[in-house]
Short mmCIF file of C-alpha atoms in Angstrom, two decimals:
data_model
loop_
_atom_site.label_atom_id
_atom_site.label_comp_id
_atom_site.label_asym_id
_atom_site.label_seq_id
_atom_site.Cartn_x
_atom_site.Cartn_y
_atom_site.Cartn_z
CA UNK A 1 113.77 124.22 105.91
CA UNK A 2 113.47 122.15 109.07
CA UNK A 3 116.36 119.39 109.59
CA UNK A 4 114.47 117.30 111.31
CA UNK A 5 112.30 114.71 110.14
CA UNK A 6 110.16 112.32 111.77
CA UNK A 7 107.76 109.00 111.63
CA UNK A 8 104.70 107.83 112.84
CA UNK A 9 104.66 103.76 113.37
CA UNK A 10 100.78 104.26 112.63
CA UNK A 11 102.29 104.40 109.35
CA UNK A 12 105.46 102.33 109.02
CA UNK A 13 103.95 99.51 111.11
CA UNK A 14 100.93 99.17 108.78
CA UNK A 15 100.73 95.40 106.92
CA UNK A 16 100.46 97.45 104.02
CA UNK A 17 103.63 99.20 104.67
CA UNK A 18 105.82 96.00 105.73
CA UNK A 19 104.24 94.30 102.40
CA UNK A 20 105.48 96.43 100.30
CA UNK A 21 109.64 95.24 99.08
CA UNK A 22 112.72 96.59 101.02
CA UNK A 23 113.61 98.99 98.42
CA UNK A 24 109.99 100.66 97.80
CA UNK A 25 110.01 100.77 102.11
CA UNK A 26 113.49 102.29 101.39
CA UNK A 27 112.63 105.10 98.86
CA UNK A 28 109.63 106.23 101.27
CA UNK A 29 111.81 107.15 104.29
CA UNK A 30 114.51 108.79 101.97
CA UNK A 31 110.98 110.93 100.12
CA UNK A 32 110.26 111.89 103.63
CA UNK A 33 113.98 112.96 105.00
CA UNK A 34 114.08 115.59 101.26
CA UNK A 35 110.59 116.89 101.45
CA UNK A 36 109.90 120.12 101.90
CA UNK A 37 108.06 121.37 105.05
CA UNK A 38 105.01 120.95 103.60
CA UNK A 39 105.45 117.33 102.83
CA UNK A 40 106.34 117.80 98.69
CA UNK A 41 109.49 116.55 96.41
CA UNK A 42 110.14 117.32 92.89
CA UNK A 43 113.22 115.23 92.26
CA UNK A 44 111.98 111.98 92.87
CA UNK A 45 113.86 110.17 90.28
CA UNK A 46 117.17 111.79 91.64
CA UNK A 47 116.60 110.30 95.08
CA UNK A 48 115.94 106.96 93.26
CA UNK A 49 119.56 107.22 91.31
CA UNK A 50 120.92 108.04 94.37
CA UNK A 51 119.83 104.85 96.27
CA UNK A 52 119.16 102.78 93.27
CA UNK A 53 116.13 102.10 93.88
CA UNK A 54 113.42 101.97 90.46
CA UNK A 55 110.72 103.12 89.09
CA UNK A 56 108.70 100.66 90.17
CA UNK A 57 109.26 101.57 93.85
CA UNK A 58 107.83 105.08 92.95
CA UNK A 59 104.49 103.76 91.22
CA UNK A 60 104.14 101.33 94.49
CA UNK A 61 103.75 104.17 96.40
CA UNK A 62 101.50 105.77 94.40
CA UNK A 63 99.61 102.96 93.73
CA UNK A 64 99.92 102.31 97.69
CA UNK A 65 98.50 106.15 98.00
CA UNK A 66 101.35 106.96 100.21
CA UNK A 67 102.72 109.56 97.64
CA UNK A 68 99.86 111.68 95.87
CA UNK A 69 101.05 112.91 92.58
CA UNK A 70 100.39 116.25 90.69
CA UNK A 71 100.40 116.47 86.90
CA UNK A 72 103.58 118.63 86.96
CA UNK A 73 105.80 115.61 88.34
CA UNK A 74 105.75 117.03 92.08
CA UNK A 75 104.64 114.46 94.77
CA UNK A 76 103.53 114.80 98.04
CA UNK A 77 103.92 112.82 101.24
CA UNK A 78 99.88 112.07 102.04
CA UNK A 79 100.74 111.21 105.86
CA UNK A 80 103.37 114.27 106.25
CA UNK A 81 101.15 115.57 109.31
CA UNK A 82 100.79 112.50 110.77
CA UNK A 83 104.66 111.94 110.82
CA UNK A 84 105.14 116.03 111.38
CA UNK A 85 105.43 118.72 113.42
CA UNK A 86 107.47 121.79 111.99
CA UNK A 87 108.52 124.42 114.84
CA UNK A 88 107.27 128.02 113.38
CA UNK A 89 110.58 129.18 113.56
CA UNK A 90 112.02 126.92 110.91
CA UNK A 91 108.75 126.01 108.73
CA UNK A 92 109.57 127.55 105.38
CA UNK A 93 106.30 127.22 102.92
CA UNK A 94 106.45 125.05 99.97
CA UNK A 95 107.22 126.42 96.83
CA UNK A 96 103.98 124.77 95.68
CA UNK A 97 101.31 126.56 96.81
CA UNK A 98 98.78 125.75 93.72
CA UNK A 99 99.32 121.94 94.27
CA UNK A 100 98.80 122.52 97.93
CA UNK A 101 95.25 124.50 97.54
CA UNK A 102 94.22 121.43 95.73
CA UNK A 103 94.50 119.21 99.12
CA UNK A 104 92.12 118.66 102.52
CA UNK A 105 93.31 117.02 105.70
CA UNK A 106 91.25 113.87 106.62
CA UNK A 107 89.86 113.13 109.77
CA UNK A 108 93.46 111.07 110.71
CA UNK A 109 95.28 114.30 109.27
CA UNK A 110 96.16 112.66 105.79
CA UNK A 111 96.38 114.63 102.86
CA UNK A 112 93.55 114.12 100.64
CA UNK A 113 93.52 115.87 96.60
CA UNK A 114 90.58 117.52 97.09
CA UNK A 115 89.87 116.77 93.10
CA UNK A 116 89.84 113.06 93.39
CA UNK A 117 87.54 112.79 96.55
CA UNK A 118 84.03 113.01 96.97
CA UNK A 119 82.66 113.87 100.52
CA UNK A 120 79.58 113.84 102.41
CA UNK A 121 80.50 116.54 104.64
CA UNK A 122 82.02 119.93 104.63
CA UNK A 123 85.86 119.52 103.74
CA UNK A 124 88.81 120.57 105.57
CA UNK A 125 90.96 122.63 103.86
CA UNK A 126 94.80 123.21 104.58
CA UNK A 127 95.61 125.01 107.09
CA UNK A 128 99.43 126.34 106.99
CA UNK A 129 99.13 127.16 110.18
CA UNK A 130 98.68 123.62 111.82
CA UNK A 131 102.26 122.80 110.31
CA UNK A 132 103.70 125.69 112.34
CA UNK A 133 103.42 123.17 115.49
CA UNK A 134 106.70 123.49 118.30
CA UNK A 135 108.97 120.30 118.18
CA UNK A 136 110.98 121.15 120.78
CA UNK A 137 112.83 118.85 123.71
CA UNK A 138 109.35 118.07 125.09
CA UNK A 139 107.03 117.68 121.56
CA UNK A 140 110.37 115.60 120.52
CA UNK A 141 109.84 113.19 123.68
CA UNK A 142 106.60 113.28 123.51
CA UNK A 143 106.81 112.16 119.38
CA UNK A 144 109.72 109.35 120.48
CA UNK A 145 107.67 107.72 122.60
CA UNK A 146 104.81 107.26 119.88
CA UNK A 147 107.81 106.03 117.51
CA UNK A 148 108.60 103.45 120.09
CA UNK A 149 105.46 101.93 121.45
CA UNK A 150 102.93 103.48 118.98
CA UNK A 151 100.85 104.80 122.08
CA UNK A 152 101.37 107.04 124.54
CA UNK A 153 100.01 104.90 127.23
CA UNK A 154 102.42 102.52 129.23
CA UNK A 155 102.36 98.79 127.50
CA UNK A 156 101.51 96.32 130.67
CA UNK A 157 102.13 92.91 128.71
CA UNK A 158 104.33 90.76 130.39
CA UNK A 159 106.68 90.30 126.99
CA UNK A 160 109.47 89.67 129.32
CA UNK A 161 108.48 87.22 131.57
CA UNK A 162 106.52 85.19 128.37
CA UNK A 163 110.20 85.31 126.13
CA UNK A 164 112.02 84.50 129.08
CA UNK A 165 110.10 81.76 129.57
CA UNK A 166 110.44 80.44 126.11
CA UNK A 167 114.60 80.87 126.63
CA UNK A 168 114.62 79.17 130.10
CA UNK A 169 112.72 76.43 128.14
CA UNK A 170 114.56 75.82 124.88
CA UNK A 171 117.84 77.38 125.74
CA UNK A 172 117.44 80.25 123.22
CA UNK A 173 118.41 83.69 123.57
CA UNK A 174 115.45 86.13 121.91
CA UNK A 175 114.46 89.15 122.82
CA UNK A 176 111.73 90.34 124.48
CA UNK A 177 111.90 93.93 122.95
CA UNK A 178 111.73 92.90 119.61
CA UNK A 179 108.88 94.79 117.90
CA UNK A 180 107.84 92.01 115.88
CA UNK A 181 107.80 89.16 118.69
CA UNK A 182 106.10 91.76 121.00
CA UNK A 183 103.46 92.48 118.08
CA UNK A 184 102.56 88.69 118.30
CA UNK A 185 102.35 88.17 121.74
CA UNK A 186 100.17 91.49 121.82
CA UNK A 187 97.98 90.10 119.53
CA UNK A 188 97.22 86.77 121.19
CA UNK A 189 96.67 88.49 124.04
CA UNK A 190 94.35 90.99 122.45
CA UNK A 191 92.52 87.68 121.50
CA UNK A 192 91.50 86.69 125.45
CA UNK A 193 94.88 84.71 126.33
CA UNK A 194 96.47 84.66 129.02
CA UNK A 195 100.74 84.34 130.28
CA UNK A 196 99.30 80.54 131.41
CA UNK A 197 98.57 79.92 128.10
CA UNK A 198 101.29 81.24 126.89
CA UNK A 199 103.70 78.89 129.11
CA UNK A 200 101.58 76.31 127.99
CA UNK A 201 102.22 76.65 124.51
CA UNK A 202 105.74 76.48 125.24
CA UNK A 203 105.51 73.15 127.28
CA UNK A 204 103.82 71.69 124.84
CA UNK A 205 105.76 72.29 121.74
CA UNK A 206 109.34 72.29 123.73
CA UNK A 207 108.29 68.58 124.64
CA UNK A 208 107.55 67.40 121.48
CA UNK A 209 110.46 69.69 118.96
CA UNK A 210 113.47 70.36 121.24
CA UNK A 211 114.91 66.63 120.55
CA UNK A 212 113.46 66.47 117.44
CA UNK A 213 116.30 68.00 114.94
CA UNK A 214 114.33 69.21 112.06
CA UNK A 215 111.31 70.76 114.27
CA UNK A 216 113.00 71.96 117.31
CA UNK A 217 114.27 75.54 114.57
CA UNK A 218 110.64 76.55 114.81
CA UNK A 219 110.55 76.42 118.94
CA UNK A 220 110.53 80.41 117.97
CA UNK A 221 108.05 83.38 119.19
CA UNK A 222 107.08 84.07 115.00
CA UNK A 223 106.13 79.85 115.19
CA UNK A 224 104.72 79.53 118.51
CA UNK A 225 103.04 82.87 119.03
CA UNK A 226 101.75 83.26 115.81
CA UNK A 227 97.89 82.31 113.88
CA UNK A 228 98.48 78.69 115.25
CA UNK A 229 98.69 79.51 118.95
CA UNK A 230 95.31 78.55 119.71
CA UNK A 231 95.83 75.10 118.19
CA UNK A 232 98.79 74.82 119.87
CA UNK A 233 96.70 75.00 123.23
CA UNK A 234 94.36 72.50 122.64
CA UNK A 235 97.22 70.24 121.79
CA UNK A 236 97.52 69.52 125.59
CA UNK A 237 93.95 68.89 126.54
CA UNK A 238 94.25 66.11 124.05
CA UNK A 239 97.45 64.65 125.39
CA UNK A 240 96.71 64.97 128.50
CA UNK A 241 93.77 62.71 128.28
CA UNK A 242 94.27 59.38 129.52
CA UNK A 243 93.60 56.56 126.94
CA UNK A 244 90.99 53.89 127.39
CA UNK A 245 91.33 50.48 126.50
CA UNK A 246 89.13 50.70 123.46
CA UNK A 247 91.34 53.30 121.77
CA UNK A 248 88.88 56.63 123.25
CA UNK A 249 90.08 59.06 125.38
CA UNK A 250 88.12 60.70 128.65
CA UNK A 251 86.40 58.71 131.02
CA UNK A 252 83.06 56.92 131.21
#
């Protein structure tokens, strides 16, 4: 059986993934480093005594339809061959070949029970052969860099220069290559905004939280960057309005 074991962020970077507790999370990456080469376990409940984690966990996942189960106790891994490519020279097949006639492989190369399904077009059936894929040095790069970024194409966004920014103004210290800070400023920036904007956001909130004691904790990317960016914005077009006498704002 091959040694190595890897994960697609398509996967593990999913809300429905990062929902799910600590310990269910947990249980899913050790279910993935024990499978088999086809993507199956049948000692589930040992590799929840051995990291205490519960039953629960297990049903999550079902429930979650990131483990498919067979009526024999055996589970499989539905996104093994999205996270997986065995070399031929180490793939040994499962020792479950009836439970692995009964699946398909989606269109995003899921395993799908054929049993519980009901399609509109011909289905795929398993191949055995599409497992026996080379991960060598350059498939192993090549994988790495999808763990990393989730794409194979170079990430432009200007994560640096925005956090940096955000440090210079509030005397903090975060990272720019956190994954979750650069998911957020991805996002906003996905939305139409732009690094102005962005330093903007920062004026504006620095100004009115850094002296304040109890507001100046949330001068922080998950705070500013987050769903209430775009209110954040339009903060300063109303401040930076000059007032008229009769309490209005703008100009005649």
């Amino acid at each position: 059986m091959a040694q190595r074991r890897m994960f697609s962020k398509k996967v593990t970077d999913t809300d429905t993934f990062l929902d799910m507790p600590l310990s269910t999370q947990a249980l899913y990456f050790h279910l993935n480093m024990h499978a088999d080469d086809d993507g199956f376990i049948d000692n589930t409940k040992t590799i929840q005594r051995m990291i205490g984690s519960s039953d629960d966990d297990r049903k999550l996942l079902v429930a979650k339809q990131f483990l498919l189960p067979f009526e024999n106790g055996v589970v499989v891994i539905k996104d093994w061959r999205v996270h997986n490519y065995i070399r031929k020279d180490t793939y040994n097949k499962t020792m479950y070949p009836n439970e692995l006639e009964q699946l398909q492989i989606n269109k995003s190369g899921q395993y799908e029970r054929q049993d519980l399904v009901t399609y509109t077009e011909r289905p795929r059936a398993v191949d055995e052969t599409l497992t026996q894929v080379r991960l060598g040095k350059d498939r192993l790069g090549k994988d790495r860099k999808d763990i990393l970024s989730g794409s194979e194409e170079p990430d432009q966004l200007p994560y640096k220069e925005v956090v940096n920014y955000l440090n210079e103004k509030t005397g903090s210290k975060y990272r720019s290559s956190g994954t979750k800070t650069k998911k957020l400023i991805k996002a906003r920036f996905n939305e139409g905004f732009s690094l102005d904007n962005f330093k903007t956001v920062i004026d504006v909130k620095s100004k009115q939280w850094l002296t304040d004691q109890k507001m100046k904790q949330y001068l922080r990317p998950e705070t500013l960057f987050g769903t209430k960016f775009e209110s954040y914005l339009n903060e300063n077009q109303v401040t930076s309005k000059p007032a008229m006498k009769n309490g209005g704002y703008g100009t005649r």
